[in-house]
mmCIF file of C-alpha atoms and ligand atoms in Angstrom:
data_model
loop_
_atom_site.group_PDB
_atom_site.id
_atom_site.type_symbol
_atom_site.label_atom_id
_atom_site.label_comp_id
_atom_site.label_asym_id
_atom_site.label_seq_id
_atom_site.Cartn_x
_atom_site.Cartn_y
_atom_site.Cartn_z
ATOM 1 C CA UNK Z 720 -4.630 4.183 26.351
ATOM 2 C CA UNK Z 721 -2.796 3.341 23.107
ATOM 3 C CA UNK Z 722 -2.330 5.188 19.885
ATOM 4 C CA UNK Z 723 -1.916 2.889 17.442
ATOM 5 C CA UNK Z 724 0.527 4.185 15.047
ATOM 6 C CA UNK Z 725 -0.431 2.974 11.735
ATOM 7 C CA UNK Z 726 2.660 4.914 10.259
ATOM 8 C CA UNK Z 727 5.229 3.670 12.015
ATOM 9 C CA UNK Z 728 2.976 -0.230 11.745
ATOM 10 C CA UNK Z 729 3.077 1.007 8.187
ATOM 11 C CA UNK Z 730 6.849 2.121 7.292
ATOM 12 C CA UNK Z 731 7.557 -1.227 9.643
ATOM 13 C CA UNK Z 732 6.189 -3.066 6.588
ATOM 14 C CA UNK Z 733 7.228 -0.841 3.829
ATOM 15 C CA UNK Z 734 11.024 -1.714 5.349
ATOM 16 C CA UNK Z 735 10.189 -5.891 5.509
ATOM 17 C CA UNK Z 736 8.988 -5.408 1.306
ATOM 18 C CA UNK Z 737 11.315 -4.084 0.497
ATOM 19 C CA UNK Z 738 13.538 -6.916 1.470
ATOM 20 C CA UNK Z 739 11.437 -9.530 0.024
ATOM 21 C CA UNK Z 740 11.833 -7.067 -3.572
ATOM 22 C CA UNK Z 741 15.920 -7.452 -2.798
ATOM 23 C CA UNK Z 742 15.598 -11.116 -3.009
ATOM 24 C CA UNK Z 743 12.935 -11.303 -5.624
ATOM 25 C CA UNK Z 744 15.205 -9.829 -7.893
ATOM 26 C CA UNK Z 745 17.960 -12.089 -7.487
ATOM 27 C CA UNK Z 746 15.235 -14.971 -7.727
ATOM 28 C CA UNK Z 747 13.019 -13.870 -10.612
ATOM 29 C CA UNK Z 748 15.128 -11.351 -12.292
ATOM 30 C CA UNK Z 749 12.277 -9.015 -12.670
ATOM 31 C CA UNK Z 750 11.231 -6.775 -10.694
ATOM 32 C CA UNK Z 751 6.768 -6.684 -9.692
ATOM 33 C CA UNK Z 752 4.772 -4.137 -11.450
ATOM 34 C CA UNK Z 753 1.423 -2.133 -10.772
ATOM 35 C CA UNK Z 754 -0.668 -0.217 -13.595
ATOM 36 C CA UNK Z 755 -2.085 2.109 -11.744
ATOM 37 C CA UNK Z 756 -5.026 4.046 -14.058
ATOM 38 C CA UNK Z 757 -6.593 7.844 -13.236
ATOM 39 C CA UNK Z 758 -9.102 8.782 -15.328
ATOM 40 C CA UNK Z 759 -10.218 12.499 -15.169
ATOM 41 C CA UNK Z 760 -8.850 15.232 -13.497
ATOM 42 C CA UNK Z 761 -9.832 14.173 -9.307
ATOM 43 C CA UNK Z 762 -7.492 16.529 -6.927
ATOM 44 C CA UNK Z 763 -8.058 12.994 -4.191
ATOM 45 C CA UNK Z 764 -7.119 10.856 -6.563
ATOM 46 C CA UNK Z 765 -4.034 12.561 -7.640
ATOM 47 C CA UNK Z 766 -2.706 12.795 -4.300
ATOM 48 C CA UNK Z 767 -4.030 8.770 -4.362
ATOM 49 C CA UNK Z 768 -2.159 7.826 -6.956
ATOM 50 C CA UNK Z 769 0.892 10.031 -6.310
ATOM 51 C CA UNK Z 770 1.161 8.574 -2.822
ATOM 52 C CA UNK Z 771 0.553 4.809 -4.784
ATOM 53 C CA UNK Z 772 3.906 5.410 -7.089
ATOM 54 C CA UNK Z 773 5.543 6.781 -3.647
ATOM 55 C CA UNK Z 774 4.743 3.904 -2.248
ATOM 56 C CA UNK Z 775 5.977 1.522 -5.290
ATOM 57 C CA UNK Z 776 9.299 3.409 -5.655
ATOM 58 C CA UNK Z 777 9.620 3.230 -1.291
ATOM 59 C CA UNK Z 778 9.504 -0.696 -1.820
ATOM 60 C CA UNK Z 779 11.817 -0.673 -5.072
ATOM 61 C CA UNK Z 780 8.761 -1.774 -7.578
ATOM 62 C CA UNK Z 781 8.092 -0.700 -10.553
ATOM 63 C CA UNK Z 782 4.488 1.435 -11.173
ATOM 64 C CA UNK Z 783 3.269 2.444 -14.607
ATOM 65 C CA UNK Z 784 1.245 5.506 -14.087
ATOM 66 C CA UNK Z 785 -1.721 5.768 -17.033
ATOM 67 C CA UNK Z 786 -3.198 8.854 -17.209
ATOM 68 C CA UNK Z 787 -6.416 10.184 -19.779
ATOM 69 C CA UNK Z 788 -9.020 13.023 -19.395
ATOM 70 C CA UNK Z 789 -12.337 12.678 -18.350
ATOM 71 C CA UNK Z 790 -13.319 12.263 -21.808
ATOM 72 C CA UNK Z 791 -12.042 9.200 -22.171
ATOM 73 C CA UNK Z 792 -14.005 6.837 -23.228
ATOM 74 C CA UNK Z 793 -15.242 3.719 -21.203
ATOM 75 C CA UNK Z 794 -14.628 1.077 -24.425
ATOM 76 C CA UNK Z 795 -11.342 2.629 -24.333
ATOM 77 C CA UNK Z 796 -10.734 2.360 -20.707
ATOM 78 C CA UNK Z 797 -12.089 -1.399 -21.510
ATOM 79 C CA UNK Z 798 -9.409 -2.159 -24.282
ATOM 80 C CA UNK Z 799 -6.546 -0.413 -22.095
ATOM 81 C CA UNK Z 800 -7.071 -3.124 -19.081
ATOM 82 C CA UNK Z 801 -6.991 -6.021 -21.280
ATOM 83 C CA UNK Z 802 -4.101 -4.868 -22.516
ATOM 84 C CA UNK Z 803 -2.845 -4.596 -19.387
ATOM 85 C CA UNK Z 804 -3.903 -8.204 -18.569
ATOM 86 C CA UNK Z 805 -2.376 -9.732 -21.272
ATOM 87 C CA UNK Z 806 1.112 -7.653 -20.483
ATOM 88 C CA UNK Z 807 2.702 -10.412 -18.546
ATOM 89 C CA UNK Z 808 5.793 -7.728 -17.118
ATOM 90 C CA UNK Z 809 2.806 -6.391 -15.402
ATOM 91 C CA UNK Z 810 1.133 -7.933 -11.938
ATOM 92 C CA UNK Z 811 -0.782 -5.768 -10.496
ATOM 93 C CA UNK Z 812 -3.297 -3.107 -11.658
ATOM 94 C CA UNK Z 813 -6.069 -0.472 -10.198
ATOM 95 C CA UNK Z 814 -8.392 1.730 -12.129
ATOM 96 C CA UNK Z 815 -8.279 4.643 -9.268
ATOM 97 C CA UNK Z 816 -12.515 4.985 -8.075
ATOM 98 C CA UNK Z 817 -14.182 7.267 -8.333
ATOM 99 C CA UNK Z 818 -14.416 7.303 -12.284
ATOM 100 C CA UNK Z 819 -16.207 10.134 -14.248
ATOM 101 C CA UNK Z 820 -20.179 9.144 -14.383
ATOM 102 C CA UNK Z 821 -19.944 8.170 -18.408
ATOM 103 C CA UNK Z 822 -18.114 5.585 -17.145
ATOM 104 C CA UNK Z 823 -19.796 1.903 -15.807
ATOM 105 C CA UNK Z 824 -17.542 1.060 -12.335
ATOM 106 C CA UNK Z 825 -18.421 -2.447 -11.555
ATOM 107 C CA UNK Z 826 -18.166 -2.554 -15.745
ATOM 108 C CA UNK Z 827 -14.952 -1.656 -15.330
ATOM 109 C CA UNK Z 828 -14.009 -3.196 -12.154
ATOM 110 C CA UNK Z 829 -15.306 -6.947 -13.764
ATOM 111 C CA UNK Z 830 -12.621 -6.424 -16.855
ATOM 112 C CA UNK Z 831 -9.529 -7.023 -14.652
ATOM 113 C CA UNK Z 832 -7.654 -10.411 -14.612
ATOM 114 C CA UNK Z 833 -8.830 -11.299 -11.134
ATOM 115 C CA UNK Z 834 -6.059 -12.245 -10.108
ATOM 116 C CA UNK Z 835 -4.408 -8.760 -10.820
ATOM 117 C CA UNK Z 836 -6.926 -6.974 -9.023
ATOM 118 C CA UNK Z 837 -5.171 -5.378 -6.039
ATOM 119 C CA UNK Z 838 -7.721 -3.941 -5.253
ATOM 120 C CA UNK Z 839 -9.654 -7.265 -3.897
ATOM 121 C CA UNK Z 840 -12.530 -5.547 -6.186
ATOM 122 C CA UNK Z 841 -13.633 -7.843 -8.887
ATOM 123 C CA UNK Z 842 -16.352 -10.638 -7.725
ATOM 124 C CA UNK Z 843 -13.978 -13.073 -7.879
ATOM 125 C CA UNK Z 844 -11.700 -11.881 -5.204
ATOM 126 C CA UNK Z 845 -15.152 -11.195 -2.993
ATOM 127 C CA UNK Z 846 -17.054 -14.519 -3.473
ATOM 128 C CA UNK Z 847 -14.233 -16.092 -2.370
ATOM 129 C CA UNK Z 848 -13.007 -13.442 0.047
ATOM 130 C CA UNK Z 849 -17.052 -14.714 1.450
ATOM 131 C CA UNK Z 850 -16.364 -18.088 1.411
ATOM 132 C CA UNK Z 851 -13.254 -17.854 3.366
ATOM 133 C CA UNK Z 852 -11.255 -18.813 0.236
ATOM 134 C CA UNK Z 853 -7.149 -17.359 -0.268
ATOM 135 C CA UNK Z 854 -7.845 -14.568 -2.544
ATOM 136 C CA UNK Z 855 -7.049 -10.797 -2.705
ATOM 137 C CA UNK Z 856 -8.134 -8.743 -0.213
ATOM 138 C CA UNK Z 857 -8.765 -5.006 -0.576
ATOM 139 C CA UNK Z 858 -6.212 -2.620 0.952
ATOM 140 C CA UNK Z 859 -7.972 -0.752 3.582
ATOM 141 C CA UNK Z 860 -10.222 -3.940 5.500
ATOM 142 C CA UNK Z 861 -6.736 -5.998 5.302
ATOM 143 C CA UNK Z 862 -4.680 -2.811 6.783
ATOM 144 C CA UNK Z 863 -7.105 -2.975 9.823
ATOM 145 C CA UNK Z 864 -7.006 -6.386 10.533
ATOM 146 C CA UNK Z 865 -2.724 -6.424 10.535
ATOM 147 C CA UNK Z 866 -3.130 -3.235 12.740
ATOM 148 C CA UNK Z 867 -5.074 -5.648 15.844
ATOM 149 C CA UNK Z 868 -2.587 -8.310 15.153
ATOM 150 C CA UNK Z 869 -0.122 -5.885 15.695
ATOM 151 C CA UNK Z 870 -1.539 -4.773 18.845
ATOM 152 C CA UNK Z 871 -1.652 -9.077 19.855
ATOM 153 C CA UNK Z 872 -5.916 -8.587 19.768
ATOM 154 C CA UNK Z 873 -7.368 -11.679 19.624
ATOM 155 C CA UNK Z 874 -11.126 -11.045 17.740
ATOM 156 C CA UNK Z 875 -12.450 -14.587 18.954
ATOM 157 C CA UNK Z 876 -15.547 -13.936 20.560
ATOM 158 C CA UNK Z 877 -15.503 -10.604 20.736
ATOM 159 C CA UNK Z 878 -18.382 -8.404 19.814
ATOM 160 C CA UNK Z 879 -16.965 -5.649 17.183
ATOM 161 C CA UNK Z 880 -19.274 -3.138 15.450
ATOM 162 C CA UNK Z 881 -18.871 -1.684 11.730
ATOM 163 C CA UNK Z 882 -20.850 1.314 11.235
ATOM 164 C CA UNK Z 883 -20.877 1.881 7.069
ATOM 165 C CA UNK Z 884 -21.431 -1.229 5.024
ATOM 166 C CA UNK Z 885 -19.745 -0.355 1.904
ATOM 167 C CA UNK Z 886 -18.159 -2.678 -0.718
ATOM 168 C CA UNK Z 887 -15.068 -1.396 -0.480
ATOM 169 C CA UNK Z 888 -14.202 -0.572 3.776
ATOM 170 C CA UNK Z 889 -17.941 -1.980 5.580
ATOM 171 C CA UNK Z 890 -18.735 -5.385 4.115
ATOM 172 C CA UNK Z 891 -15.005 -6.846 3.615
ATOM 173 C CA UNK Z 892 -13.900 -5.864 7.024
ATOM 174 C CA UNK Z 893 -16.956 -7.401 8.754
ATOM 175 C CA UNK Z 894 -15.963 -10.041 6.642
ATOM 176 C CA UNK Z 895 -12.430 -11.126 7.855
ATOM 177 C CA UNK Z 896 -13.783 -10.491 11.725
ATOM 178 C CA UNK Z 897 -15.963 -13.321 11.316
ATOM 179 C CA UNK Z 898 -13.614 -15.478 9.696
ATOM 180 C CA UNK Z 899 -11.189 -13.962 12.959
ATOM 181 C CA UNK Z 900 -14.744 -15.307 15.290
ATOM 182 C CA UNK Z 901 -15.535 -11.944 16.512
ATOM 183 C CA UNK Z 902 -19.510 -11.549 16.692
ATOM 184 C CA UNK Z 903 -20.160 -8.962 13.923
ATOM 185 C CA UNK Z 904 -23.106 -6.617 13.638
ATOM 186 C CA UNK Z 905 -23.016 -4.106 10.259
ATOM 187 C CA UNK Z 906 -24.672 -0.371 10.857
ATOM 188 C CA UNK Z 907 -25.537 1.954 8.613
ATOM 189 C CA UNK Z 908 -28.100 4.809 7.814
ATOM 190 C CA UNK Z 909 -30.617 2.642 8.617
ATOM 191 C CA UNK Z 910 -29.692 1.415 11.711
ATOM 192 C CA UNK Z 911 -31.922 1.773 14.823
ATOM 193 C CA UNK Z 912 -30.625 2.896 17.800
ATOM 194 C CA UNK Z 913 -26.471 3.219 17.143
ATOM 195 C CA UNK Z 914 -25.510 4.673 20.200
ATOM 196 C CA UNK Z 915 -26.997 1.953 22.037
ATOM 197 C CA UNK Z 916 -25.414 -0.730 19.235
ATOM 198 C CA UNK Z 917 -22.115 0.964 19.159
ATOM 199 C CA UNK Z 918 -22.020 1.154 22.857
ATOM 200 C CA UNK Z 919 -22.259 -2.550 22.734
ATOM 201 C CA UNK Z 920 -18.595 -2.847 20.686
ATOM 202 C CA UNK Z 921 -14.739 -4.550 21.723
ATOM 203 C CA UNK Z 922 -13.845 -3.116 18.354
ATOM 204 C CA UNK Z 923 -15.616 -0.324 17.064
ATOM 205 C CA UNK Z 924 -15.005 -0.377 13.580
ATOM 206 C CA UNK Z 925 -16.349 3.690 12.021
ATOM 207 C CA UNK Z 926 -16.634 3.747 7.974
ATOM 208 C CA UNK Z 927 -19.258 6.846 7.164
ATOM 209 C CA UNK Z 928 -17.262 8.693 5.821
ATOM 210 C CA UNK Z 929 -18.797 11.798 8.628
ATOM 211 C CA UNK Z 930 -16.876 14.049 10.529
ATOM 212 C CA UNK Z 931 -16.164 13.426 14.149
ATOM 213 C CA UNK Z 932 -19.992 11.451 14.056
ATOM 214 C CA UNK Z 933 -18.455 8.344 16.930
ATOM 215 C CA UNK Z 934 -18.455 10.734 19.832
ATOM 216 C CA UNK Z 935 -18.293 9.523 23.852
ATOM 217 C CA UNK Z 936 -21.911 8.253 23.597
ATOM 218 C CA UNK Z 937 -20.905 5.777 20.516
ATOM 219 C CA UNK Z 938 -17.898 3.829 23.052
ATOM 220 C CA UNK Z 939 -17.479 1.359 25.747
ATOM 221 C CA UNK Z 940 -14.516 1.840 28.053
ATOM 222 C CA UNK Z 941 -12.064 -0.349 27.222
ATOM 223 C CA UNK Z 942 -13.064 -0.880 23.245
ATOM 224 C CA UNK Z 943 -10.591 -0.741 20.070
ATOM 225 C CA UNK Z 944 -11.602 1.826 17.969
ATOM 226 C CA UNK Z 945 -10.298 2.154 14.388
ATOM 227 C CA UNK Z 946 -11.260 5.017 12.834
ATOM 228 C CA UNK Z 947 -11.209 4.798 8.701
ATOM 229 C CA UNK Z 948 -13.103 7.946 7.965
ATOM 230 C CA UNK Z 949 -10.875 10.824 6.432
ATOM 231 C CA UNK Z 950 -12.572 14.427 6.019
ATOM 232 C CA UNK Z 951 -12.256 17.967 6.870
ATOM 233 C CA UNK Z 952 -13.448 19.732 10.310
ATOM 234 C CA UNK Z 953 -15.625 22.884 10.733
ATOM 235 C CA UNK Z 954 -11.913 24.087 10.702
ATOM 236 C CA UNK Z 955 -10.831 22.572 7.303
ATOM 237 C CA UNK Z 956 -8.055 20.173 9.007
ATOM 238 C CA UNK Z 957 -7.982 16.700 8.161
ATOM 239 C CA UNK Z 958 -10.333 14.440 10.778
ATOM 240 C CA UNK Z 959 -11.705 11.028 10.608
ATOM 241 C CA UNK Z 960 -15.100 9.945 12.156
ATOM 242 C CA UNK Z 961 -14.455 9.762 15.704
ATOM 243 C CA UNK Z 962 -13.939 12.484 17.691
ATOM 244 C CA UNK Z 963 -10.190 11.752 19.266
ATOM 245 C CA UNK Z 964 -10.499 13.920 21.744
ATOM 246 C CA UNK Z 965 -13.294 13.165 22.969
ATOM 247 C CA UNK Z 966 -12.817 9.497 23.680
ATOM 248 C CA UNK Z 967 -9.126 9.239 23.716
ATOM 249 C CA UNK Z 968 -9.285 8.539 28.165
ATOM 250 C CA UNK Z 969 -12.058 5.912 27.218
ATOM 251 C CA UNK Z 970 -10.581 3.503 24.963
ATOM 252 C CA UNK Z 971 -8.139 1.354 25.619
ATOM 253 C CA UNK Z 972 -7.026 1.439 22.186
ATOM 254 C CA UNK Z 973 -7.489 3.774 19.013
ATOM 255 C CA UNK Z 974 -5.911 5.229 15.623
ATOM 256 C CA UNK Z 975 -5.581 8.452 14.691
ATOM 257 C CA UNK Z 976 -6.157 10.724 11.666
ATOM 258 C CA UNK Z 977 -4.246 10.665 10.287
ATOM 259 C CA UNK Z 978 -1.933 8.688 11.140
ATOM 260 C CA UNK Z 979 -4.063 5.627 11.367
ATOM 261 C CA UNK Z 980 -5.612 3.386 8.960
ATOM 262 C CA UNK Z 981 -4.849 5.284 5.550
ATOM 263 C CA UNK Z 982 -0.946 4.101 5.730
ATOM 264 C CA UNK Z 983 -1.512 1.274 6.052
ATOM 265 C CA UNK Z 984 -4.331 0.732 2.582
ATOM 266 C CA UNK Z 985 -1.278 2.132 0.852
ATOM 267 C CA UNK Z 986 0.970 -0.536 2.232
ATOM 268 C CA UNK Z 987 -1.536 -3.210 1.838
ATOM 269 C CA UNK Z 988 -1.872 -2.449 -1.698
ATOM 270 C CA UNK Z 989 2.508 -3.156 -2.350
ATOM 271 C CA UNK Z 990 1.919 -5.969 -0.424
ATOM 272 C CA UNK Z 991 -1.180 -7.444 -2.490
ATOM 273 C CA UNK Z 992 0.852 -6.623 -6.292
ATOM 274 C CA UNK Z 993 3.847 -9.159 -3.949
ATOM 275 C CA UNK Z 994 1.322 -11.340 -3.789
ATOM 276 C CA UNK Z 995 0.352 -11.247 -7.322
ATOM 277 C CA UNK Z 996 3.656 -11.417 -8.955
ATOM 278 C CA UNK Z 997 3.942 -14.807 -6.614
ATOM 279 C CA UNK Z 998 0.723 -15.867 -8.508
ATOM 280 C CA UNK Z 999 2.434 -15.099 -11.802
ATOM 281 C CA UNK Z 1000 5.398 -16.840 -11.182
ATOM 282 C CA UNK Z 1001 4.098 -20.319 -10.421
HETATM 283 P P1 NDP N 1053 -19.556 4.909 1.578
HETATM 284 O O1 NDP N 1053 -19.805 6.515 1.919
HETATM 285 O O2 NDP N 1053 -19.944 4.348 0.282
HETATM 286 O O3 NDP N 1053 -20.428 4.190 3.220
HETATM 287 C C1 NDP N 1053 -20.306 5.395 4.317
HETATM 288 C C2 NDP N 1053 -21.134 4.165 5.003
HETATM 289 O O4 NDP N 1053 -21.493 5.072 6.122
HETATM 290 C C3 NDP N 1053 -22.466 4.035 3.989
HETATM 291 O O5 NDP N 1053 -23.397 2.427 4.235
HETATM 292 C C4 NDP N 1053 -23.843 3.993 4.903
HETATM 293 O O6 NDP N 1053 -25.362 3.817 5.241
HETATM 294 C C5 NDP N 1053 -23.064 4.616 6.467
HETATM 295 N N1 NDP N 1053 -23.431 5.576 7.720
HETATM 296 C C6 NDP N 1053 -23.759 7.078 6.428
HETATM 297 N N2 NDP N 1053 -24.717 7.991 7.251
HETATM 298 C C7 NDP N 1053 -24.816 7.945 8.255
HETATM 299 C C8 NDP N 1053 -25.612 7.646 9.960
HETATM 300 N N3 NDP N 1053 -25.468 8.736 9.686
HETATM 301 N N4 NDP N 1053 -24.728 6.579 10.657
HETATM 302 C C9 NDP N 1053 -24.545 5.280 10.154
HETATM 303 N N5 NDP N 1053 -23.940 5.000 8.659
HETATM 304 C C10 NDP N 1053 -24.241 6.059 8.272
HETATM 305 O O7 NDP N 1053 -18.370 5.348 2.311
HETATM 306 P P2 NDP N 1053 -16.741 4.376 2.043
HETATM 307 O O8 NDP N 1053 -17.251 3.419 2.657
HETATM 308 O O9 NDP N 1053 -16.182 4.659 1.305
HETATM 309 O O10 NDP N 1053 -15.732 5.215 2.905
HETATM 310 C C11 NDP N 1053 -16.126 6.007 4.847
HETATM 311 C C12 NDP N 1053 -14.797 6.778 5.333
HETATM 312 O O11 NDP N 1053 -13.597 6.276 4.980
HETATM 313 C C13 NDP N 1053 -14.817 7.912 4.368
HETATM 314 O O12 NDP N 1053 -14.921 9.158 4.909
HETATM 315 C C14 NDP N 1053 -13.759 7.450 2.697
HETATM 316 O O13 NDP N 1053 -13.059 8.866 3.189
HETATM 317 C C15 NDP N 1053 -12.614 6.944 4.604
HETATM 318 N N6 NDP N 1053 -12.305 6.065 3.629
HETATM 319 C C16 NDP N 1053 -10.604 5.921 4.022
HETATM 320 C C17 NDP N 1053 -10.368 4.695 3.284
HETATM 321 C C18 NDP N 1053 -8.817 4.618 3.771
HETATM 322 O O14 NDP N 1053 -7.671 4.238 3.542
HETATM 323 N N7 NDP N 1053 -8.354 5.310 5.350
HETATM 324 C C19 NDP N 1053 -10.302 4.337 2.197
HETATM 325 C C20 NDP N 1053 -11.590 4.164 1.772
HETATM 326 C C21 NDP N 1053 -12.072 5.012 2.478
HETATM 327 P P3 NDP N 1053 -25.728 3.415 4.182
HETATM 328 O O15 NDP N 1053 -24.812 2.514 3.390
HETATM 329 O O16 NDP N 1053 -27.192 3.513 4.793
HETATM 330 O O17 NDP N 1053 -26.070 4.916 2.806
#
């Protein structure tokens, strides 16, 4: 059994990005810059934003953290995004989700210049992903594909089952696997016989948000299991959607939680920011 250490792989990639940033500095006399907007005081969001800032500092790019209290209006936020769209020194714009209830998330995501949309959530980038055109790809799904590459896993002809159909994880990762010639099933809360469906998978991707839901009854022997979930178990300990202990002797490879998909997500955000930077030089 192989534990796919997203933590180690992400450090390796970040070190490569760091080298790249040094070259960028030499060649363009300017550093890539990521703007992160945080509205409200969601604790988890604050941790995510802090980690994103740390990631930027690690590879040596600039980050601009903009915070507002929960009463910040939608109109003010849209105006701010427009200013960042116009600002040539800003390459990437990320609005941390979730936003307070009075702000329409779709409207906000659509306001971001697609060429600066480092989360890959703008409808234009979503459409490009759907069409298989080059685009800024959502970070968590992109990170999963990099992990499969890192273990030299060829998806051609493989059965992939994705549990979860969210716009940020389930749907985009299913499209990316399809692009790599896998046979893809997307399962969700209304799927019948979920255990049987999951047991078909050569690659099982769990993006559900339910602690340890996927146990050995869902997993085929020799499968690769990618666990996206970030949950708390009954002892308030961080855990995934997969019952790691229960499936570990069954699988060919598995990502742990923490230290699996999570660190890759931030690393892909940094990579997307460099991609956006290059796009702005053209
Ligand atoms: P959502 O809540 O948006 O989607 C969850 C999906 O799981 C839905 O499609 C839902 O189905 C499905 N689902 C819920 N219950 C069941 C069930 N009993 N059986 C089958 N399917 C079910 O979650 P996200 O995609 O945003 O996130 C999923 C998990 O991944 C969360 O734990 C989140 O914290 C984590 N996450 C981790 C990231 C990382 O960097 N590691 C990044 C993003 C998310 P339906 O559509 O029918 O309701």
